[in-house]
Amino acid sequence: MTNSLPGMAHIWQHTLNWLPQEEQQQKFQQLYELIIEGNRQLNLTRITEPQEFWEKHLWDSLRGIAPQGRLIPSVLENASVIDIGTGAGFPGVPVAIALPNCQITLVDSTRKKVNFIDEVLTKLTLSNSKTVVGRAEEIGHHPQHRKTYDVALIRAVGNAAVCAEYTLPLLKQGGLAVIYRGNWTVEETTALQNAVSQLGGVIELVDQFTTPLSNSMRHCLYLRKVATTAASFPRAVGIPTQKPL
């Protein structure tokens, strides 16, 4: 029997100005149980203790779409969202649970992980979500995905310039890329500006915050797409990571 996740209603309210409804809370619990079970076959996550899972997977996922601590469903109402390198489904699956009116596409290059997520989406009846097996460098050129999304999420993938190159080609003009980071410095922001401008974007916000239970420092970078991304981006598989912009 898997342990129960903590409810944390006061923390949700205080840190995100949002509260999960009972059905959403149940889906978070179900997601937790499926991941614990899936971990036996697949190496999905080392984070399995209930409170840590709540903070590092659920809360952290949703904090990315809550710049400066306010979850903005209105901005994301009916938005098309893509999660690049979703792995075990983070941040995309918690976002899909929290924002049922969004359409979420979860991308990973590992077929086994995508099969696992398909199972999760079915069991959680998340009809607003679908999966794609593929690499960011390839789907960035696919007409079905390029310039298609309002929001692109990317967590635990490569350095920030690489993340920018993976996400900005996928966004519509005016769309927003959200890059999840641990530590971040002013120097890194300066260095990133060059890459982002080459890709047709601007750094709109660097949001620094601490996690509610372990008080760890985290950052989310918000890149706004303001111009068309040149057709040469993203570069071929492996190049962005070998030679970041």
Backbone as CSV, one residue per row, in Angstrom:
resi,resn,N_x,N_y,N_z,CA_x,CA_y,CA_z,C_x,C_y,C_z
1,MET,0.850,-1.202,0.000,0.000,0.000,0.000,0.889,1.256,0.000
2,THR,0.674,2.110,-1.000,1.451,3.356,-1.067,0.929,4.342,-0.024
3,ASN,1.829,5.119,0.527,1.417,6.145,1.484,0.571,7.214,0.800
4,SER,-0.147,7.958,1.628,-0.940,9.064,1.085,-0.091,10.316,0.969
5,LEU,-0.334,11.049,-0.083,0.320,12.352,-0.233,-0.302,13.324,0.764
6,PRO,0.480,14.288,1.248,-0.103,15.303,2.131,-1.042,16.219,1.339
7,GLY,-2.056,16.759,2.007,-3.011,17.655,1.332,-2.412,19.027,1.056
8,MET,-1.785,19.603,2.063,-1.067,20.886,1.939,-1.932,22.032,1.422
9,ALA,-3.204,22.025,1.783,-4.113,23.053,1.249,-3.604,24.468,1.523
10,HIS,-3.149,24.714,2.755,-2.720,26.083,3.102,-1.504,26.498,2.275
11,ILE,-0.615,25.530,1.959,0.579,25.882,1.175,0.197,26.164,-0.276
12,TRP,-0.665,25.333,-0.848,-1.130,25.600,-2.216,-1.701,27.020,-2.288
13,GLN,-2.575,27.315,-1.338,-3.260,28.606,-1.344,-2.266,29.757,-1.171
14,HIS,-1.373,29.584,-0.217,-0.452,30.660,0.137,0.609,30.896,-0.939
15,THR,1.090,29.813,-1.577,2.223,29.963,-2.508,1.794,30.112,-3.966
16,LEU,0.618,29.567,-4.331,0.194,29.620,-5.737,-1.136,30.328,-5.924
17,ASN,-1.766,30.697,-4.790,-3.078,31.330,-4.870,-4.066,30.395,-5.587
18,TRP,-3.951,29.116,-5.280,-4.753,28.087,-5.966,-4.955,26.912,-5.013
19,LEU,-6.074,26.218,-5.187,-6.342,25.024,-4.370,-6.819,23.900,-5.277
20,PRO,-6.231,22.694,-5.135,-6.767,21.584,-5.924,-8.154,21.192,-5.413
21,GLN,-9.053,20.905,-6.337,-10.354,20.367,-5.933,-10.149,18.908,-5.530
22,GLU,-11.172,18.357,-4.929,-11.044,16.986,-4.405,-10.648,15.994,-5.508
23,GLU,-11.256,16.152,-6.677,-10.953,15.233,-7.788,-9.491,15.385,-8.228
24,GLN,-9.002,16.611,-8.237,-7.600,16.845,-8.610,-6.658,16.247,-7.572
25,GLN,-7.024,16.388,-6.307,-6.233,15.800,-5.216,-6.155,14.279,-5.388
26,GLN,-7.287,13.678,-5.768,-7.319,12.213,-5.981,-6.413,11.828,-7.151
27,LYS,-6.412,12.649,-8.185,-5.557,12.343,-9.349,-4.081,12.488,-9.003
28,PHE,-3.750,13.460,-8.174,-2.356,13.578,-7.711,-1.949,12.299,-6.970
29,GLN,-2.842,11.821,-6.106,-2.564,10.598,-5.331,-2.393,9.398,-6.260
30,GLN,-3.286,9.310,-7.242,-3.235,8.197,-8.202,-1.938,8.247,-9.016
31,LEU,-1.558,9.448,-9.428,-0.315,9.636,-10.175,0.867,9.147,-9.343
32,TYR,0.872,9.533,-8.076,1.934,9.114,-7.154,2.009,7.588,-7.091
33,GLU,0.860,6.948,-6.933,0.828,5.480,-6.815,1.317,4.817,-8.107
34,LEU,0.915,5.358,-9.251,1.332,4.785,-10.531,2.840,4.923,-10.733
35,ILE,3.384,6.046,-10.277,4.831,6.257,-10.438,5.617,5.339,-9.514
36,ILE,5.147,5.168,-8.300,5.817,4.247,-7.371,5.816,2.832,-7.977
37,GLU,4.682,2.460,-8.541,4.543,1.134,-9.159,5.434,1.036,-10.412
38,GLY,5.398,2.072,-11.265,6.180,2.084,-12.506,7.675,2.077,-12.256
39,ASN,8.069,2.611,-11.103,9.476,2.671,-10.728,10.110,1.282,-10.638
40,ARG,9.271,0.273,-10.421,9.805,-1.099,-10.289,10.364,-1.591,-11.622
41,GLN,9.740,-1.171,-12.719,10.222,-1.586,-14.050,11.140,-0.536,-14.680
42,LEU,10.763,0.709,-14.507,11.485,1.810,-15.170,12.118,2.692,-14.114
43,ASN,13.263,3.252,-14.446,13.892,4.173,-13.510,13.258,5.549,-13.718
44,LEU,12.133,5.816,-13.039,11.379,7.040,-13.290,11.831,8.192,-12.392
45,THR,12.009,7.904,-11.107,12.382,8.971,-10.170,12.986,8.369,-8.910
46,ARG,13.889,9.121,-8.303,14.419,8.701,-6.988,13.568,9.297,-5.865
47,ILE,12.670,10.189,-6.250,11.872,10.907,-5.249,10.584,10.143,-5.004
48,THR,10.542,9.389,-3.920,9.385,8.521,-3.681,8.704,8.774,-2.334
49,GLU,9.372,9.478,-1.452,8.783,9.766,-0.132,7.655,10.792,-0.343
50,PRO,6.472,10.592,0.297,5.290,11.399,-0.048,5.497,12.915,-0.010
51,GLN,6.089,13.421,1.076,6.245,14.879,1.171,7.208,15.413,0.112
52,GLU,8.280,14.653,-0.101,9.273,15.074,-1.088,8.667,15.034,-2.499
53,PHE,7.888,13.986,-2.765,7.212,13.865,-4.056,6.264,15.040,-4.257
54,TRP,5.499,15.346,-3.211,4.561,16.481,-3.293,5.308,17.768,-3.657
55,GLU,6.424,18.015,-2.964,7.145,19.275,-3.165,7.909,19.315,-4.493
56,LYS,8.684,18.259,-4.749,9.619,18.316,-5.877,8.986,17.946,-7.207
57,HIS,7.867,17.253,-7.172,7.216,16.895,-8.419,5.903,17.647,-8.641
58,LEU,5.029,17.659,-7.642,3.731,18.304,-7.867,3.839,19.819,-7.726
59,TRP,4.253,20.262,-6.549,4.317,21.710,-6.306,5.274,22.385,-7.292
60,ASP,6.447,21.819,-7.460,7.457,22.422,-8.338,6.942,22.523,-9.782
61,SER,6.250,21.478,-10.242,5.695,21.500,-11.603,4.738,22.674,-11.780
62,LEU,3.857,22.865,-10.788,2.842,23.914,-10.923,3.404,25.295,-10.640
63,ARG,4.461,25.372,-9.838,5.069,26.686,-9.568,5.607,27.306,-10.858
64,GLY,6.006,26.473,-11.801,6.502,26.980,-13.081,5.454,27.744,-13.875
65,ILE,4.183,27.355,-13.718,3.128,28.086,-14.437,2.445,29.087,-13.511
66,ALA,3.144,29.443,-12.436,2.626,30.439,-11.484,3.684,31.507,-11.253
67,PRO,4.033,32.276,-12.310,5.099,33.263,-12.119,4.786,34.190,-10.955
68,GLN,5.792,34.406,-10.114,5.688,35.241,-8.924,4.590,34.766,-7.974
69,GLY,4.328,33.438,-8.026,3.468,32.835,-7.017,1.980,32.972,-7.247
70,ARG,1.572,33.150,-8.497,0.133,33.177,-8.788,-0.144,32.280,-9.993
71,LEU,-0.850,31.197,-9.736,-1.236,30.319,-10.842,-2.226,31.099,-11.708
72,ILE,-1.953,31.179,-13.003,-2.805,32.038,-13.831,-3.614,31.216,-14.825
73,PRO,-4.672,30.557,-14.351,-5.491,29.757,-15.261,-6.045,30.604,-16.397
74,SER,-6.352,31.891,-16.127,-6.945,32.731,-17.165,-6.001,32.857,-18.367
75,VAL,-4.699,33.050,-18.087,-3.719,33.169,-19.163,-3.601,31.837,-19.891
76,LEU,-3.747,30.758,-19.126,-3.564,29.430,-19.705,-4.885,28.788,-20.109
77,GLU,-5.966,29.539,-20.012,-7.276,29.013,-20.391,-7.234,28.570,-21.844
78,ASN,-7.556,27.319,-22.096,-7.568,26.763,-23.455,-6.230,26.860,-24.185
79,ALA,-5.148,27.038,-23.444,-3.826,27.148,-24.078,-3.367,25.787,-24.580
80,SER,-2.548,25.808,-25.635,-1.888,24.565,-26.052,-0.479,24.601,-25.455
81,VAL,-0.163,23.545,-24.713,1.074,23.480,-23.927,1.871,22.265,-24.374
82,ILE,3.189,22.418,-24.497,4.049,21.269,-24.798,5.094,21.135,-23.692
83,ASP,5.316,19.892,-23.274,6.308,19.594,-22.235,7.416,18.775,-22.899
84,ILE,8.600,19.376,-22.993,9.726,18.756,-23.711,10.582,17.941,-22.748
85,GLY,10.822,16.675,-23.068,11.640,15.822,-22.201,10.927,15.539,-20.905
86,THR,9.668,15.124,-21.025,8.799,14.998,-19.851,9.224,13.889,-18.886
87,GLY,9.989,12.886,-19.372,10.462,11.827,-18.458,9.310,11.051,-17.856
88,ALA,9.150,11.169,-16.540,8.061,10.463,-15.849,6.754,11.256,-15.887
89,GLY,6.742,12.358,-16.655,5.501,13.134,-16.794,5.509,14.477,-16.092
90,PHE,6.708,14.968,-15.741,6.780,16.257,-15.046,7.489,17.291,-15.911
91,PRO,6.968,18.487,-15.958,5.813,19.033,-15.230,4.454,18.793,-15.894
92,GLY,4.435,18.166,-17.081,3.210,18.138,-17.883,1.986,17.509,-17.257
93,VAL,2.141,16.360,-16.574,0.949,15.678,-16.045,0.307,16.477,-14.904
94,PRO,1.078,16.972,-13.915,0.441,17.826,-12.904,-0.239,19.058,-13.510
95,VAL,0.361,19.643,-14.555,-0.257,20.799,-15.220,-1.578,20.378,-15.872
96,ALA,-1.576,19.207,-16.497,-2.809,18.707,-17.125,-3.910,18.478,-16.084
97,ILE,-3.522,18.016,-14.897,-4.500,17.801,-13.821,-5.034,19.145,-13.312
98,ALA,-4.119,20.105,-13.145,-4.501,21.402,-12.574,-5.306,22.258,-13.544
99,LEU,-5.025,22.110,-14.843,-5.668,22.980,-15.845,-6.384,22.133,-16.895
100,PRO,-7.554,21.617,-16.543,-8.236,20.679,-17.447,-8.619,21.282,-18.797
101,ASN,-8.673,22.628,-18.896,-9.051,23.238,-20.181,-7.888,23.419,-21.136
102,CYS,-6.679,23.119,-20.673,-5.509,23.214,-21.557,-5.356,21.928,-22.356
103,GLN,-4.706,22.040,-23.496,-4.326,20.850,-24.266,-2.829,20.658,-24.072
104,ILE,-2.429,19.494,-23.559,-1.025,19.269,-23.215,-0.437,18.158,-24.079
105,THR,0.716,18.450,-24.677,1.455,17.440,-25.448,2.735,17.120,-24.684
106,LEU,2.918,15.845,-24.358,4.078,15.409,-23.559,5.059,14.701,-24.484
107,VAL,6.281,15.219,-24.545,7.275,14.695,-25.491,8.439,14.063,-24.745
108,ASP,8.822,12.869,-25.168,10.048,12.262,-24.653,10.628,11.382,-25.749
109,SER,11.953,11.236,-25.729,12.581,10.432,-26.786,12.626,8.953,-26.421
110,THR,12.278,8.614,-25.174,12.325,7.214,-24.732,10.948,6.571,-24.836
111,ARG,10.820,5.636,-25.752,9.534,4.972,-26.006,8.923,4.362,-24.729
112,LYS,9.771,3.721,-23.906,9.246,3.070,-22.687,8.582,4.082,-21.750
113,LYS,9.213,5.265,-21.632,8.637,6.291,-20.750,7.320,6.804,-21.318
114,VAL,7.289,6.974,-22.632,6.055,7.452,-23.261,4.940,6.414,-23.103
115,ASN,5.275,5.138,-23.240,4.271,4.087,-23.028,3.724,4.148,-21.604
116,PHE,4.627,4.382,-20.647,4.212,4.503,-19.247,3.261,5.696,-19.081
117,ILE,3.623,6.830,-19.684,2.774,8.023,-19.550,1.410,7.798,-20.200
118,ASP,1.392,7.095,-21.339,0.107,6.774,-21.978,-0.808,6.024,-21.012
119,GLU,-0.203,5.096,-20.288,-0.945,4.311,-19.295,-1.477,5.230,-18.192
120,VAL,-0.633,6.142,-17.739,-1.024,7.092,-16.691,-2.198,7.953,-17.169
121,LEU,-2.097,8.475,-18.398,-3.157,9.353,-18.923,-4.481,8.601,-19.006
122,THR,-4.408,7.339,-19.398,-5.628,6.519,-19.484,-6.219,6.307,-18.096
123,LYS,-5.372,5.912,-17.136,-5.871,5.618,-15.791,-6.385,6.868,-15.062
124,LEU,-5.806,8.010,-15.387,-6.261,9.262,-14.753,-7.355,9.950,-15.569
125,THR,-7.763,9.300,-16.670,-8.729,9.877,-17.619,-8.416,11.348,-17.942
126,LEU,-7.169,11.593,-18.331,-6.758,12.951,-18.711,-6.916,13.101,-20.225
127,SER,-8.138,13.444,-20.640,-8.426,13.509,-22.076,-7.829,14.757,-22.722
128,ASN,-7.269,15.657,-21.902,-6.667,16.884,-22.462,-5.182,16.705,-22.784
129,SER,-4.694,15.460,-22.747,-3.251,15.233,-22.914,-2.978,14.164,-23.946
130,LYS,-1.845,14.350,-24.663,-1.406,13.295,-25.572,0.117,13.242,-25.546
131,THR,0.666,12.160,-26.069,2.121,11.981,-26.025,2.707,11.932,-27.434
132,VAL,3.994,12.256,-27.508,4.747,12.140,-28.759,6.106,11.553,-28.404
133,VAL,6.523,10.521,-29.141,7.886,10.019,-28.987,8.738,10.790,-29.975
134,GLY,9.750,11.474,-29.483,10.588,12.211,-30.423,11.613,13.060,-29.712
135,ARG,12.521,13.600,-30.510,13.559,14.475,-29.982,13.207,15.916,-30.317
136,ALA,13.523,16.795,-29.383,13.165,18.215,-29.554,13.722,18.785,-30.851
137,GLU,14.939,18.339,-31.234,15.563,18.889,-32.448,14.749,18.527,-33.691
138,GLU,14.054,17.382,-33.633,13.280,16.946,-34.804,11.871,17.528,-34.792
139,ILE,11.210,17.458,-33.648,9.820,17.953,-33.647,9.774,19.467,-33.840
140,GLY,10.890,20.151,-33.517,10.962,21.598,-33.738,10.828,21.983,-35.203
141,HIS,11.051,21.020,-36.115,10.926,21.298,-37.551,9.647,20.696,-38.130
142,HIS,8.910,19.986,-37.310,7.715,19.297,-37.803,6.566,20.304,-37.915
143,PRO,5.941,20.410,-39.107,4.885,21.416,-39.284,3.741,21.290,-38.267
144,GLN,3.527,20.067,-37.787,2.457,19.859,-36.800,2.796,20.510,-35.456
145,HIS,4.079,20.722,-35.189,4.493,21.244,-33.883,5.116,22.642,-33.938
146,ARG,5.824,22.941,-34.997,6.526,24.234,-35.075,5.515,25.388,-35.077
147,LYS,5.798,26.424,-34.296,4.928,27.615,-34.201,3.483,27.254,-33.832
148,THR,3.317,26.245,-32.984,1.977,25.713,-32.698,1.505,26.004,-31.280
149,TYR,2.426,26.176,-30.351,2.053,26.168,-28.931,2.066,27.559,-28.291
150,ASP,1.189,27.705,-27.287,1.155,28.947,-26.493,2.223,28.930,-25.405
151,VAL,2.465,27.734,-24.848,3.410,27.599,-23.729,4.263,26.351,-23.954
152,ALA,5.572,26.467,-23.718,6.470,25.304,-23.773,7.165,25.184,-22.423
153,LEU,7.072,24.009,-21.813,7.678,23.755,-20.505,8.884,22.843,-20.685
154,ILE,9.955,23.117,-19.954,11.138,22.252,-20.058,11.840,22.219,-18.708
155,ARG,11.963,21.014,-18.146,12.506,20.876,-16.795,13.560,19.771,-16.811
156,ALA,14.662,20.011,-16.131,15.717,18.993,-16.000,16.287,18.568,-17.347
157,VAL,16.403,19.509,-18.274,16.973,19.209,-19.591,18.086,20.217,-19.868
158,GLY,19.286,19.709,-20.163,20.386,20.532,-20.674,20.595,21.910,-20.074
159,ASN,21.497,22.696,-20.663,21.682,24.043,-20.138,20.624,24.973,-20.722
160,ALA,20.560,26.188,-20.201,19.435,27.068,-20.535,19.402,27.455,-22.013
161,ALA,20.571,27.653,-22.628,20.592,28.007,-24.055,20.041,26.849,-24.898
162,VAL,20.349,25.633,-24.481,19.826,24.444,-25.165,18.297,24.400,-25.009
163,CYS,17.839,24.665,-23.793,16.385,24.678,-23.530,15.688,25.724,-24.397
164,ALA,16.330,26.888,-24.538,15.745,27.945,-25.375,15.651,27.484,-26.826
165,GLU,16.696,26.805,-27.300,16.703,26.333,-28.691,15.662,25.237,-28.925
166,TYR,15.384,24.453,-27.893,14.365,23.402,-28.016,12.948,23.979,-27.992
167,THR,12.744,25.033,-27.198,11.368,25.492,-26.969,10.893,26.590,-27.913
168,LEU,11.722,27.599,-28.179,11.229,28.774,-28.922,10.704,28.449,-30.326
169,PRO,11.333,27.514,-31.085,10.773,27.206,-32.412,9.350,26.641,-32.354
170,LEU,8.975,26.062,-31.200,7.662,25.423,-31.080,6.548,26.406,-30.761
171,LEU,6.940,27.626,-30.361,5.944,28.590,-29.881,5.382,29.452,-31.001
172,LYS,4.092,29.803,-30.821,3.488,30.840,-31.660,4.131,32.168,-31.276
173,GLN,3.997,33.153,-32.128,4.431,34.509,-31.773,3.668,34.930,-30.515
174,GLY,4.384,35.462,-29.528,3.740,35.854,-28.271,3.699,34.732,-27.247
175,GLY,4.113,33.519,-27.655,4.093,32.375,-26.733,5.188,32.478,-25.673
176,LEU,5.086,31.610,-24.667,5.969,31.681,-23.503,6.674,30.346,-23.265
177,ALA,8.006,30.400,-23.142,8.759,29.201,-22.743,9.080,29.322,-21.259
178,VAL,8.901,28.230,-20.539,9.199,28.204,-19.105,10.319,27.189,-18.880
179,ILE,11.466,27.689,-18.419,12.626,26.827,-18.166,12.803,26.710,-16.652
180,TYR,12.724,25.494,-16.144,12.847,25.235,-14.704,14.325,25.043,-14.362
181,ARG,14.785,25.761,-13.350,16.201,25.689,-12.946,16.320,25.567,-11.441
182,GLY,17.484,25.088,-11.001,17.810,25.150,-9.578,18.450,26.494,-9.313
183,ASN,19.780,26.511,-9.282,20.497,27.772,-9.088,20.565,28.549,-10.394
184,TRP,20.706,29.869,-10.271,20.782,30.719,-11.455,21.444,32.019,-11.035
185,THR,22.233,32.607,-11.944,22.942,33.833,-11.588,22.681,34.920,-12.624
186,VAL,22.960,36.142,-12.227,22.815,37.289,-13.139,23.699,37.101,-14.369
187,GLU,24.906,36.568,-14.159,25.837,36.328,-15.280,25.216,35.360,-16.282
188,GLU,24.534,34.360,-15.768,23.893,33.389,-16.678,22.789,34.053,-17.496
189,THR,22.065,34.973,-16.875,21.024,35.699,-17.612,21.646,36.472,-18.765
190,THR,22.734,37.165,-18.475,23.433,37.949,-19.510,23.879,37.044,-20.649
191,ALA,24.463,35.901,-20.302,24.950,34.964,-21.324,23.793,34.400,-22.152
192,LEU,22.661,34.171,-21.490,21.512,33.568,-22.175,20.859,34.539,-23.162
193,GLN,20.953,35.840,-22.866,20.279,36.836,-23.709,20.641,36.707,-25.186
194,ASN,21.913,36.469,-25.440,22.380,36.349,-26.818,21.690,35.183,-27.535
195,ALA,21.666,34.027,-26.874,21.018,32.844,-27.475,19.543,33.120,-27.729
196,VAL,18.872,33.684,-26.733,17.434,33.899,-26.834,17.103,34.870,-27.974
197,SER,17.899,35.922,-28.112,17.601,36.886,-29.183,17.834,36.269,-30.563
198,GLN,18.842,35.393,-30.692,19.048,34.689,-31.977,17.842,33.841,-32.354
199,LEU,17.095,33.403,-31.338,15.964,32.492,-31.552,14.624,33.227,-31.641
200,GLY,14.678,34.552,-31.584,13.436,35.328,-31.706,12.711,35.558,-30.400
201,GLY,13.462,35.468,-29.296,12.803,35.640,-28.001,13.434,36.731,-27.146
202,VAL,12.790,37.030,-26.019,13.360,37.911,-24.998,13.176,37.236,-23.642
203,ILE,14.083,37.532,-22.712,13.912,37.021,-21.346,12.962,37.980,-20.639
204,GLU,11.776,37.492,-20.337,10.758,38.370,-19.762,10.873,38.450,-18.245
205,LEU,11.227,37.326,-17.636,11.272,37.292,-16.174,12.192,36.169,-15.722
206,VAL,12.986,36.451,-14.693,13.717,35.396,-13.978,13.125,35.398,-12.584
207,ASP,12.397,34.353,-12.269,11.642,34.289,-11.021,12.386,33.404,-10.015
208,GLN,12.796,33.997,-8.915,13.524,33.256,-7.877,12.580,32.984,-6.709
209,PHE,12.620,31.754,-6.208,11.733,31.423,-5.079,12.330,30.283,-4.274
210,THR,11.766,30.038,-3.103,12.221,28.884,-2.315,11.070,27.888,-2.215
211,THR,11.436,26.614,-2.151,10.408,25.577,-2.057,9.812,25.593,-0.645
212,PRO,8.526,25.243,-0.503,7.843,25.470,0.775,8.239,24.530,1.922
213,LEU,8.754,23.336,1.614,9.073,22.392,2.699,10.566,22.350,2.997
214,SER,11.378,22.257,1.948,12.823,22.100,2.177,13.583,23.416,2.047
215,ASN,12.867,24.480,1.726,13.492,25.800,1.560,14.682,25.793,0.600
216,SER,14.554,25.036,-0.486,15.619,25.036,-1.505,15.382,26.204,-2.442
217,MET,16.482,26.748,-2.936,16.394,27.856,-3.892,16.085,27.319,-5.286
218,ARG,15.091,27.893,-5.945,14.747,27.503,-7.313,14.556,28.754,-8.164
219,HIS,14.613,28.559,-9.480,14.371,29.653,-10.411,13.529,29.139,-11.569
220,CYS,12.703,30.002,-12.116,12.070,29.717,-13.399,12.355,30.884,-14.319
221,LEU,12.749,30.552,-15.547,13.029,31.576,-16.546,11.859,31.600,-17.521
222,TYR,11.377,32.794,-17.816,10.248,32.950,-18.733,10.735,33.689,-19.978
223,LEU,10.677,33.000,-21.107,11.127,33.582,-22.375,9.907,33.840,-23.251
224,ARG,9.779,35.060,-23.725,8.640,35.410,-24.590,9.101,35.395,-26.044
225,LYS,8.334,34.756,-26.902,8.687,34.744,-28.326,8.145,36.016,-28.986
226,VAL,9.039,36.830,-29.509,8.624,38.125,-30.052,8.857,38.223,-31.569
227,ALA,9.593,37.283,-32.135,9.879,37.311,-33.573,9.956,35.872,-34.083
228,THR,9.916,35.709,-35.393,9.989,34.369,-35.980,11.361,33.755,-35.714
229,THR,11.382,32.488,-35.360,12.657,31.776,-35.192,13.180,31.375,-36.574
230,ALA,14.459,31.634,-36.810,15.063,31.279,-38.106,14.881,29.791,-38.387
231,ALA,14.683,29.475,-39.667,14.404,28.090,-40.085,15.527,27.125,-39.718
232,SER,16.736,27.650,-39.487,17.870,26.763,-39.160,17.817,26.224,-37.722
233,PHE,16.896,26.748,-36.902,16.781,26.273,-35.503,15.509,25.456,-35.319
234,PRO,15.541,24.437,-34.460,16.709,23.932,-33.758,17.668,23.217,-34.711
235,ARG,18.946,23.250,-34.366,19.951,22.567,-35.183,19.807,21.054,-35.036
236,ALA,20.572,20.289,-35.817,20.421,18.831,-35.875,20.647,18.171,-34.516
237,VAL,20.112,16.955,-34.387,20.201,16.196,-33.133,21.628,16.192,-32.588
238,GLY,21.773,16.575,-31.326,23.079,16.546,-30.661,23.846,17.842,-30.758
239,ILE,23.607,18.646,-31.795,24.389,19.890,-31.969,24.093,20.915,-30.862
240,PRO,22.801,21.156,-30.522,22.539,22.148,-29.475,23.287,21.850,-28.166
241,THR,23.348,20.570,-27.793,24.037,20.239,-26.531,25.552,20.307,-26.683
242,GLN,26.073,19.942,-27.862,27.540,20.003,-28.057,28.022,21.441,-28.217
243,LYS,27.228,22.261,-28.889,27.640,23.651,-29.163,26.514,24.591,-28.821
244,PRO,26.259,24.821,-27.525,25.149,25.715,-27.160,25.368,27.113,-27.740
245,LEU,24.278,27.748,-28.110,24.357,29.113,-28.689,25.015,30.084,-27.716
